[in-house]
């Protein structure tokens, strides 16, 4: 068993709601991994910063100098978030951090650019700043190495799901509902290449955008608005015919697919379908998210050959707190033989899981071990992910 390391994992997802920090103790020897989550804390972005991030994720309104400044600003914010999490958890020392960064752009599929076929991704949040402020090495920029190995650079959390949550006798589906929804399906006693993982579609992204436009609120807290609304099933049925939902896994999604343009179309279709109240649009967005998940399960996970392969459906991410969304999911899962629960029941708080994953991925990289699951990303082989930034020499010696 290697000497246990104290590792911070930092996640700030496509919702741009804030920064999640997980603090973990990790040790391993020859494939036997011990991962213990010690604490996790969430730090919402101040309003003006969230607005700027959302603006800079939008190619038509981003300026290059501001993108450069945002990179350094996020470095400072990540360092502060880690420091605050440590202080409030009473943890004095950490050895390593892993920062996913804020995704500005992700194109997992190759496409022609100036005569070459390329895929491309861009996460921002300067790890050199985090390393200098905390005096520890920091791993960041996890996605490109997987893409260089032929993968889509996403999803990366399945590696963590497989490492921590695979089970000898139960088939498990882990569904994260962040800005985007993604799942990892792990049959009982699965080998790594039997894992299925892909983005199901929108998570909270369309719900959040509808709440912002119609109620000037960043989210539908606890699903209260949707609870009062009526679901327009015809709109959902029509949107599920979109090419994205037919696309076979591995597949990835982001603001490029379900951002502002999609929300415009969504609201227009709701208004065309019936005379409605704004609550009905939020309810329909919520039911739509649930429907995309159930649709993905039916099409790509619970095929006839794999009937009864899965029992547990484990939800994480901010969407697990949306009671109306959880109710829609709970109602549609029993016919599929699945029982919904949140990751809290497995000792992994819903807001901590993705941050915790990047603590493990940083640990892997530091030990020159692979962090991608080729079955999930489509890479041709396992790859060591990320780049390591070191602190200035005197900060490191302290
Ligand atoms: N109490 C809550 N009620 C409803 N939705 C919530 C609640 N808390 C968080 N969320 C939703 O979760 C989102 C953030 O989830 P998160 O897992 O951090 O996603 P991401 O990885 O995209 O940042 C918020 O934007 C919001 O839509
Ligand atoms: Mg978040």
CSV table of C-alpha atoms and ligand atoms in Angstrom, one decimal:
chain,number,residue,atom,x,y,z
A,1,UNK,CA,0.0,0.0,0.0
A,2,UNK,CA,1.4,3.4,-1.0
A,3,UNK,CA,1.6,6.1,1.7
A,4,UNK,CA,-1.8,7.7,1.8
A,5,UNK,CA,-2.1,11.0,0.1
A,6,UNK,CA,-4.4,13.9,1.0
A,7,UNK,CA,-5.9,15.1,-2.2
A,8,UNK,CA,-8.2,18.0,-3.1
A,9,UNK,CA,-10.5,17.6,-6.1
A,10,UNK,CA,-12.1,20.7,-7.6
A,11,UNK,CA,-15.0,20.7,-10.0
A,12,UNK,CA,-16.8,23.6,-11.6
A,13,UNK,CA,-19.3,22.3,-14.2
A,14,UNK,CA,-21.2,23.5,-17.2
A,15,UNK,CA,-23.9,24.9,-14.9
A,16,UNK,CA,-21.4,27.6,-13.9
A,17,UNK,CA,-23.1,27.7,-10.5
A,18,UNK,CA,-19.9,27.5,-8.5
A,19,UNK,CA,-16.9,25.5,-7.3
A,20,UNK,CA,-17.2,22.2,-5.5
A,21,UNK,CA,-14.2,21.0,-3.5
A,22,UNK,CA,-13.8,17.4,-2.2
A,23,UNK,CA,-11.0,16.5,0.2
A,24,UNK,CA,-10.0,12.8,0.2
A,25,UNK,CA,-7.4,10.4,1.6
A,26,UNK,CA,-6.3,8.1,-1.1
A,27,UNK,CA,-4.0,5.1,-1.0
A,28,UNK,CA,-3.4,2.2,-3.4
A,29,UNK,CA,-1.3,-0.9,-4.1
A,30,UNK,CA,-1.5,-3.1,-7.1
A,31,UNK,CA,-5.0,-2.3,-8.2
A,32,UNK,CA,-6.4,-2.2,-4.6
A,33,UNK,CA,-7.6,1.3,-4.1
A,34,UNK,CA,-8.6,3.0,-0.8
A,35,UNK,CA,-10.5,6.2,-1.2
A,36,UNK,CA,-12.0,8.0,1.7
A,37,UNK,CA,-13.9,11.2,1.3
A,38,UNK,CA,-13.1,13.4,4.3
A,39,UNK,CA,-15.1,16.6,3.5
A,40,UNK,CA,-16.7,18.5,0.7
A,41,UNK,CA,-17.8,22.1,0.4
A,42,UNK,CA,-19.5,24.1,-2.3
A,43,UNK,CA,-18.8,27.8,-3.1
A,44,UNK,CA,-21.4,29.5,-5.4
A,45,UNK,CA,-19.9,32.0,-7.8
A,46,UNK,CA,-20.9,35.6,-7.1
A,47,UNK,CA,-23.5,36.8,-9.5
A,48,UNK,CA,-21.2,39.0,-11.6
A,49,UNK,CA,-18.6,36.2,-12.0
A,50,UNK,CA,-21.3,33.7,-13.1
A,51,UNK,CA,-22.6,36.1,-15.6
A,52,UNK,CA,-19.2,36.7,-17.1
A,53,UNK,CA,-18.4,33.0,-17.2
A,54,UNK,CA,-21.7,32.3,-19.1
A,55,UNK,CA,-20.9,35.1,-21.5
A,56,UNK,CA,-17.4,33.9,-22.1
A,57,UNK,CA,-18.6,30.3,-22.8
A,58,UNK,CA,-20.5,31.8,-25.7
A,59,UNK,CA,-18.2,32.1,-28.6
A,60,UNK,CA,-19.9,35.1,-30.2
A,61,UNK,CA,-19.5,37.3,-27.0
A,62,UNK,CA,-16.1,36.2,-25.8
A,63,UNK,CA,-13.1,38.5,-26.0
A,64,UNK,CA,-9.6,37.1,-26.0
A,65,UNK,CA,-8.1,39.4,-23.3
A,66,UNK,CA,-11.1,38.6,-21.0
A,67,UNK,CA,-10.6,34.9,-21.6
A,68,UNK,CA,-7.0,35.2,-20.5
A,69,UNK,CA,-8.0,37.1,-17.4
A,70,UNK,CA,-10.7,34.7,-16.5
A,71,UNK,CA,-8.1,31.9,-16.6
A,72,UNK,CA,-6.0,33.7,-13.9
A,73,UNK,CA,-9.1,34.8,-11.9
A,74,UNK,CA,-10.4,31.2,-11.7
A,75,UNK,CA,-7.0,30.0,-10.5
A,76,UNK,CA,-7.3,32.4,-7.6
A,77,UNK,CA,-10.9,31.3,-6.9
A,78,UNK,CA,-10.0,27.6,-7.0
A,79,UNK,CA,-7.1,28.2,-4.5
A,80,UNK,CA,-9.4,30.2,-2.2
A,81,UNK,CA,-12.1,27.5,-2.4
A,82,UNK,CA,-9.6,24.7,-1.5
A,83,UNK,CA,-8.2,26.8,1.4
A,84,UNK,CA,-11.6,27.6,2.8
A,85,UNK,CA,-12.7,24.0,2.5
A,86,UNK,CA,-9.6,22.8,4.4
A,87,UNK,CA,-10.0,25.4,7.1
A,88,UNK,CA,-13.7,24.6,7.7
A,89,UNK,CA,-13.0,20.9,7.7
A,90,UNK,CA,-10.0,21.3,10.0
A,91,UNK,CA,-7.6,19.8,7.5
A,92,UNK,CA,-4.2,21.4,7.8
A,93,UNK,CA,-2.2,19.9,5.0
A,94,UNK,CA,-2.8,18.5,1.5
A,95,UNK,CA,-0.3,16.9,-0.9
A,96,UNK,CA,-1.9,17.3,-4.2
A,97,UNK,CA,-4.9,18.9,-6.0
A,98,UNK,CA,-6.8,18.1,-9.2
A,99,UNK,CA,-8.8,20.9,-10.9
A,100,UNK,CA,-11.1,20.1,-13.8
A,101,UNK,CA,-11.4,23.8,-14.7
A,102,UNK,CA,-14.3,25.6,-16.3
A,103,UNK,CA,-15.1,24.3,-19.8
A,104,UNK,CA,-15.2,27.1,-22.3
A,105,UNK,CA,-15.7,24.8,-25.3
A,106,UNK,CA,-15.9,21.1,-26.0
A,107,UNK,CA,-16.0,19.4,-29.4
A,108,UNK,CA,-15.6,15.7,-28.7
A,109,UNK,CA,-16.2,14.6,-32.3
A,110,UNK,CA,-13.7,15.2,-35.0
A,111,UNK,CA,-14.6,17.7,-37.7
A,112,UNK,CA,-12.8,19.4,-40.6
A,113,UNK,CA,-10.8,22.6,-39.6
A,114,UNK,CA,-8.6,24.2,-42.3
A,115,UNK,CA,-8.1,20.9,-44.1
A,116,UNK,CA,-7.5,18.7,-41.0
A,117,UNK,CA,-9.8,16.5,-39.0
A,118,UNK,CA,-9.7,17.6,-35.4
A,119,UNK,CA,-11.5,17.4,-32.1
A,120,UNK,CA,-11.0,20.2,-29.6
A,121,UNK,CA,-11.5,21.1,-26.0
A,122,UNK,CA,-10.7,24.0,-23.7
A,123,UNK,CA,-10.8,24.1,-19.9
A,124,UNK,CA,-9.7,27.2,-18.1
A,125,UNK,CA,-8.6,28.0,-14.5
A,126,UNK,CA,-4.8,28.5,-14.1
A,127,UNK,CA,-3.3,25.6,-12.2
A,128,UNK,CA,0.0,27.4,-11.8
A,129,UNK,CA,-1.8,29.9,-9.6
A,130,UNK,CA,-3.4,27.2,-7.5
A,131,UNK,CA,0.0,25.5,-7.1
A,132,UNK,CA,1.7,28.7,-6.0
A,133,UNK,CA,-1.0,29.8,-3.6
A,134,UNK,CA,-1.2,26.4,-1.9
A,135,UNK,CA,2.4,25.3,-2.2
A,136,UNK,CA,1.5,21.9,-3.8
A,137,UNK,CA,1.5,20.3,-7.2
A,138,UNK,CA,-1.8,20.6,-9.1
A,139,UNK,CA,-3.0,18.4,-12.0
A,140,UNK,CA,-5.3,20.1,-14.5
A,141,UNK,CA,-6.4,19.9,-18.1
A,142,UNK,CA,-7.4,16.3,-18.0
A,143,UNK,CA,-9.3,15.9,-21.3
A,144,UNK,CA,-6.7,16.5,-24.1
A,145,UNK,CA,-4.6,13.3,-23.4
A,146,UNK,CA,-7.7,11.2,-23.9
A,147,UNK,CA,-8.5,13.0,-27.1
A,148,UNK,CA,-5.0,12.6,-28.3
A,149,UNK,CA,-5.5,8.9,-27.8
A,150,UNK,CA,-8.6,9.0,-30.0
A,151,UNK,CA,-11.2,9.5,-27.3
A,152,UNK,CA,-13.8,12.2,-27.0
A,153,UNK,CA,-12.2,13.6,-23.8
A,154,UNK,CA,-15.4,12.8,-21.9
A,155,UNK,CA,-16.9,11.5,-19.8
A,156,UNK,CA,-14.0,11.1,-17.3
A,157,UNK,CA,-16.0,10.4,-14.1
A,158,UNK,CA,-16.8,6.8,-15.1
A,159,UNK,CA,-13.2,5.8,-14.2
A,160,UNK,CA,-14.0,6.9,-10.6
A,161,UNK,CA,-17.5,5.3,-10.7
A,162,UNK,CA,-15.9,2.0,-11.7
A,163,UNK,CA,-13.1,2.3,-9.1
A,164,UNK,CA,-15.5,3.0,-6.2
A,165,UNK,CA,-19.0,1.7,-7.0
A,166,UNK,CA,-18.7,-1.5,-9.0
A,167,UNK,CA,-20.4,-4.3,-7.2
A,168,UNK,CA,-20.1,-8.1,-7.1
A,169,UNK,CA,-23.7,-8.9,-7.3
A,170,UNK,CA,-25.6,-5.8,-8.3
A,171,UNK,CA,-25.7,-4.0,-11.6
A,172,UNK,CA,-25.5,-0.3,-11.1
A,173,UNK,CA,-26.3,2.8,-13.1
A,174,UNK,CA,-24.8,6.0,-11.8
A,175,UNK,CA,-26.6,9.0,-13.2
A,176,UNK,CA,-25.1,12.5,-12.7
A,177,UNK,CA,-27.4,15.4,-13.2
A,178,UNK,CA,-25.3,18.6,-13.5
A,179,UNK,CA,-25.7,21.1,-16.3
A,180,UNK,CA,-25.6,18.0,-18.6
A,181,UNK,CA,-26.8,14.6,-17.6
A,182,UNK,CA,-24.5,11.6,-18.0
A,183,UNK,CA,-24.5,8.0,-16.9
A,184,UNK,CA,-22.2,5.2,-16.1
A,185,UNK,CA,-23.7,1.7,-16.3
A,186,UNK,CA,-21.6,-1.1,-14.5
A,187,UNK,CA,-23.0,-4.6,-14.6
A,188,UNK,CA,-22.2,-6.8,-11.6
A,189,UNK,CA,-18.6,-8.0,-11.6
A,190,UNK,CA,-17.9,-6.0,-14.8
A,191,UNK,CA,-14.5,-5.8,-16.4
A,192,UNK,CA,-13.5,-2.2,-17.4
A,193,UNK,CA,-14.4,-2.7,-21.0
A,194,UNK,CA,-18.0,-3.7,-20.1
A,195,UNK,CA,-18.8,-0.3,-18.7
A,196,UNK,CA,-21.2,1.8,-20.7
A,197,UNK,CA,-21.0,5.6,-20.2
A,198,UNK,CA,-22.3,8.6,-22.2
A,199,UNK,CA,-24.1,11.9,-21.9
A,200,UNK,CA,-27.8,11.4,-21.7
A,201,UNK,CA,-28.6,15.0,-22.7
A,202,UNK,CA,-29.5,18.1,-20.8
A,203,UNK,CA,-29.3,17.9,-17.0
A,204,UNK,CA,-30.3,21.2,-15.3
A,205,UNK,CA,-29.1,23.3,-18.1
A,206,UNK,CA,-32.5,23.9,-19.8
A,207,UNK,CA,-34.4,24.1,-16.5
A,208,UNK,CA,-31.9,26.7,-15.2
A,209,UNK,CA,-32.1,28.7,-18.5
A,210,UNK,CA,-36.0,28.7,-18.4
A,211,UNK,CA,-36.0,29.8,-14.7
A,212,UNK,CA,-33.6,32.6,-15.5
A,213,UNK,CA,-35.6,33.9,-18.5
A,214,UNK,CA,-39.1,33.5,-17.1
A,215,UNK,CA,-38.6,34.0,-13.3
A,216,UNK,CA,-35.2,35.8,-13.1
A,217,UNK,CA,-33.9,33.0,-10.9
A,218,UNK,CA,-30.8,31.0,-11.5
A,219,UNK,CA,-32.5,27.6,-10.7
A,220,UNK,CA,-35.7,26.0,-9.7
A,221,UNK,CA,-34.8,25.4,-6.1
A,222,UNK,CA,-36.2,22.0,-4.9
A,223,UNK,CA,-38.3,21.9,-8.0
A,224,UNK,CA,-40.9,24.2,-6.5
A,225,UNK,CA,-41.8,26.0,-9.8
A,226,UNK,CA,-42.1,22.8,-11.8
A,227,UNK,CA,-44.3,21.3,-9.1
A,228,UNK,CA,-46.9,23.9,-9.9
A,229,UNK,CA,-46.7,23.5,-13.6
A,230,UNK,CA,-48.3,21.3,-16.2
A,231,UNK,CA,-46.2,19.1,-18.5
A,232,UNK,CA,-46.6,19.4,-22.3
A,233,UNK,CA,-46.0,15.9,-23.3
A,234,UNK,CA,-46.3,16.6,-27.1
A,235,UNK,CA,-43.3,19.0,-26.9
A,236,UNK,CA,-41.2,16.4,-25.2
A,237,UNK,CA,-42.1,13.6,-27.7
A,238,UNK,CA,-41.2,15.9,-30.5
A,239,UNK,CA,-37.8,17.0,-29.1
A,240,UNK,CA,-36.8,13.4,-28.3
A,241,UNK,CA,-36.7,12.8,-32.1
A,242,UNK,CA,-33.7,15.2,-32.3
A,243,UNK,CA,-30.6,13.6,-33.9
A,244,UNK,CA,-28.7,13.9,-30.6
A,245,UNK,CA,-30.9,11.3,-28.8
A,246,UNK,CA,-30.5,8.8,-31.6
A,247,UNK,CA,-26.8,9.1,-31.6
A,248,UNK,CA,-25.1,5.9,-30.3
A,249,UNK,CA,-22.7,6.1,-27.3
A,250,UNK,CA,-20.0,7.2,-26.7
A,251,UNK,CA,-21.5,10.6,-27.1
A,252,UNK,CA,-21.0,13.9,-25.3
A,253,UNK,CA,-23.0,17.1,-25.0
A,254,UNK,CA,-22.5,20.6,-23.7
A,255,UNK,CA,-23.8,24.2,-24.1
A,256,UNK,CA,-23.1,23.7,-27.8
A,257,UNK,CA,-26.1,21.3,-27.9
A,258,UNK,CA,-28.3,22.4,-25.0
A,259,UNK,CA,-27.4,26.1,-24.4
A,260,UNK,CA,-29.2,29.3,-25.2
A,261,UNK,CA,-30.2,28.4,-28.8
A,262,UNK,CA,-31.8,25.2,-27.7
A,263,UNK,CA,-33.7,27.0,-24.9
A,264,UNK,CA,-35.0,29.5,-27.4
A,265,UNK,CA,-36.4,26.7,-29.5
A,266,UNK,CA,-37.7,24.9,-26.5
A,267,UNK,CA,-39.7,27.9,-25.2
A,268,UNK,CA,-41.0,28.7,-28.7
A,269,UNK,CA,-42.3,25.1,-29.0
A,270,UNK,CA,-44.0,25.2,-25.6
A,271,UNK,CA,-45.7,28.4,-26.5
A,272,UNK,CA,-46.9,27.1,-29.8
A,273,UNK,CA,-48.3,23.9,-28.3
A,274,UNK,CA,-50.8,25.5,-25.9
A,275,UNK,CA,-51.9,28.5,-24.0
A,276,UNK,CA,-49.6,28.2,-21.0
A,277,UNK,CA,-48.3,29.7,-17.8
A,278,UNK,CA,-44.5,30.2,-17.3
A,279,UNK,CA,-44.6,27.4,-14.7
A,280,UNK,CA,-45.7,25.0,-17.4
A,281,UNK,CA,-42.5,25.7,-19.4
A,282,UNK,CA,-40.3,24.9,-16.3
A,283,UNK,CA,-42.4,21.7,-15.6
A,284,UNK,CA,-42.0,20.6,-19.2
A,285,UNK,CA,-38.2,21.3,-19.1
A,286,UNK,CA,-38.0,19.2,-16.0
A,287,UNK,CA,-40.0,16.3,-17.4
A,288,UNK,CA,-38.0,16.6,-20.6
A,289,UNK,CA,-34.7,16.1,-18.7
A,290,UNK,CA,-36.2,13.0,-17.0
A,291,UNK,CA,-37.5,11.7,-20.3
A,292,UNK,CA,-34.1,12.0,-22.0
A,293,UNK,CA,-32.6,9.9,-19.2
A,294,UNK,CA,-35.3,7.2,-19.4
A,295,UNK,CA,-35.1,7.3,-23.2
A,296,UNK,CA,-31.3,6.8,-23.1
A,297,UNK,CA,-31.7,3.9,-20.7
A,298,UNK,CA,-34.2,2.2,-23.0
A,299,UNK,CA,-32.3,2.7,-26.2
A,300,UNK,CA,-28.7,2.0,-25.1
A,301,UNK,CA,-28.5,0.4,-21.7
A,302,UNK,CA,-31.5,-1.9,-21.0
A,303,UNK,CA,-31.5,-3.8,-24.3
A,304,UNK,CA,-33.2,-7.1,-24.5
A,305,UNK,CA,-29.9,-9.0,-24.1
A,306,UNK,CA,-29.2,-7.1,-20.9
A,307,UNK,CA,-32.6,-7.5,-19.2
A,308,UNK,CA,-32.2,-7.8,-15.4
A,309,UNK,CA,-28.6,-6.8,-15.6
A,310,UNK,CA,-29.1,-3.7,-13.6
A,311,UNK,CA,-30.9,-3.0,-10.3
A,312,UNK,CA,-29.6,0.2,-8.8
A,313,UNK,CA,-30.1,3.7,-10.2
A,314,UNK,CA,-27.9,6.1,-8.3
A,315,UNK,CA,-28.4,9.8,-8.8
A,316,UNK,CA,-25.8,12.5,-8.1
A,317,UNK,CA,-25.2,16.2,-9.0
A,318,UNK,CA,-27.3,19.2,-8.2
A,319,UNK,CA,-30.3,17.8,-10.0
A,320,UNK,CA,-30.7,15.2,-7.3
A,321,UNK,CA,-31.9,18.1,-5.1
A,322,UNK,CA,-34.7,19.0,-7.6
A,323,UNK,CA,-37.6,17.1,-6.0
A,324,UNK,CA,-39.9,17.4,-9.0
A,325,UNK,CA,-37.2,16.0,-11.3
A,326,UNK,CA,-36.5,13.1,-8.8
A,327,UNK,CA,-40.3,12.4,-8.7
A,328,UNK,CA,-40.5,12.1,-12.5
A,329,UNK,CA,-37.5,9.8,-12.5
A,330,UNK,CA,-38.9,7.7,-9.6
A,331,UNK,CA,-42.2,7.3,-11.3
A,332,UNK,CA,-40.7,6.0,-14.6
A,333,UNK,CA,-38.0,3.6,-13.3
A,334,UNK,CA,-39.9,0.7,-11.7
A,335,UNK,CA,-41.1,-0.7,-15.1
A,336,UNK,CA,-37.4,-0.8,-16.1
A,337,UNK,CA,-36.6,-2.9,-13.0
A,338,UNK,CA,-34.7,0.0,-11.4
A,339,UNK,CA,-34.9,1.6,-8.0
A,340,UNK,CA,-33.8,5.2,-7.7
A,341,UNK,CA,-31.7,6.4,-4.9
A,342,UNK,CA,-29.1,9.2,-4.4
A,343,UNK,CA,-25.4,8.7,-4.1
A,344,UNK,CA,-25.7,9.9,-0.4
A,345,UNK,CA,-26.9,6.4,0.4
A,346,UNK,CA,-23.5,5.1,-0.7
A,347,UNK,CA,-21.7,7.6,1.4
A,348,UNK,CA,-21.0,10.0,-1.5
A,349,UNK,CA,-22.9,13.2,-1.1
A,350,UNK,CA,-24.5,14.2,-4.4
A,351,UNK,CA,-22.6,17.5,-4.6
A,352,UNK,CA,-19.3,15.9,-3.8
A,353,UNK,CA,-19.1,13.1,-6.4
A,354,UNK,CA,-17.6,14.9,-9.4
A,355,UNK,CA,-15.1,16.9,-7.3
A,356,UNK,CA,-14.1,13.6,-5.6
A,357,UNK,CA,-13.5,12.1,-9.0
A,358,UNK,CA,-11.0,14.7,-9.9
A,359,UNK,CA,-9.1,14.0,-6.6
A,360,UNK,CA,-8.7,10.4,-7.7
A,361,UNK,CA,-7.8,11.4,-11.3
A,362,UNK,CA,-5.1,13.7,-10.0
A,363,UNK,CA,-3.8,10.9,-7.8
A,364,UNK,CA,-3.6,8.6,-10.8
A,365,UNK,CA,-1.7,11.1,-12.8
A,366,UNK,CA,0.7,11.8,-10.0
A,367,UNK,CA,1.5,8.1,-9.9
A,368,UNK,CA,1.7,8.0,-13.7
A,369,UNK,CA,-1.3,5.7,-13.9
A,370,UNK,CA,-4.1,5.9,-16.5
A,371,UNK,CA,-7.3,7.9,-15.6
A,372,UNK,CA,-9.5,7.3,-18.6
A,373,UNK,CA,-11.8,4.4,-19.2
A,374,UNK,CA,-11.5,3.7,-23.0
A,375,UNK,CA,-15.0,2.1,-23.0
A,376,UNK,CA,-16.4,5.4,-21.8
A,377,UNK,CA,-14.5,7.9,-23.9
A,378,UNK,CA,-13.8,5.9,-27.1
A,379,UNK,CA,-10.0,6.2,-26.7
A,380,UNK,CA,-7.9,3.5,-28.3
A,381,UNK,CA,-6.1,2.9,-25.1
A,382,UNK,CA,-5.7,4.0,-21.4
A,383,UNK,CA,-3.9,7.3,-21.0
A,384,UNK,CA,-2.3,9.3,-18.2
A,385,UNK,CA,-4.4,12.4,-18.1
A,386,UNK,CA,-3.6,16.0,-17.4
A,387,UNK,CA,-0.7,18.4,-16.9
A,388,UNK,CA,1.1,19.0,-13.6
A,389,UNK,CA,1.9,22.5,-12.4
A,390,UNK,CA,4.4,22.9,-9.6
A,391,UNK,CA,4.6,25.6,-7.0
A,392,UNK,CA,7.6,28.0,-6.9
A,393,UNK,CA,10.5,26.4,-5.1
A,394,UNK,CA,10.2,28.3,-1.8
A,395,UNK,CA,6.5,27.8,-1.5
A,396,UNK,CA,6.9,24.1,-2.1
A,397,UNK,CA,9.5,23.8,0.8
A,398,UNK,CA,7.3,25.4,3.4
B,1,LIG,N1,-31.8,22.7,-4.2
B,1,LIG,C1,-31.8,22.6,-5.5
B,1,LIG,N2,-33.0,22.5,-6.1
B,1,LIG,C2,-33.0,22.3,-7.5
B,1,LIG,N3,-31.9,22.3,-8.3
B,1,LIG,C3,-30.7,22.4,-7.7
B,1,LIG,C4,-30.6,22.6,-6.3
B,1,LIG,N4,-29.3,22.6,-6.0
B,1,LIG,C5,-28.6,22.5,-7.2
B,1,LIG,N5,-29.5,22.4,-8.2
B,1,LIG,C6,-29.2,22.4,-9.6
B,1,LIG,O1,-28.0,21.8,-9.8
B,1,LIG,C7,-27.2,22.6,-10.7
B,1,LIG,C8,-25.7,22.5,-10.3
B,1,LIG,O2,-25.4,21.1,-10.3
B,1,LIG,P1,-23.9,20.6,-10.4
B,1,LIG,O3,-23.9,19.2,-10.1
B,1,LIG,O4,-23.0,21.6,-9.7
B,1,LIG,O5,-23.7,20.8,-12.0
B,1,LIG,P2,-22.4,21.3,-12.8
B,1,LIG,O6,-21.4,20.1,-12.7
B,1,LIG,O7,-22.9,21.5,-14.2
B,1,LIG,O8,-21.9,22.5,-12.2
B,1,LIG,C9,-27.7,24.0,-10.5
B,1,LIG,O9,-27.5,24.8,-11.6
B,1,LIG,C10,-29.2,23.7,-10.3
B,1,LIG,O10,-29.8,23.6,-11.5
B,2,LIG,MG1,-21.6,23.0,-10.3
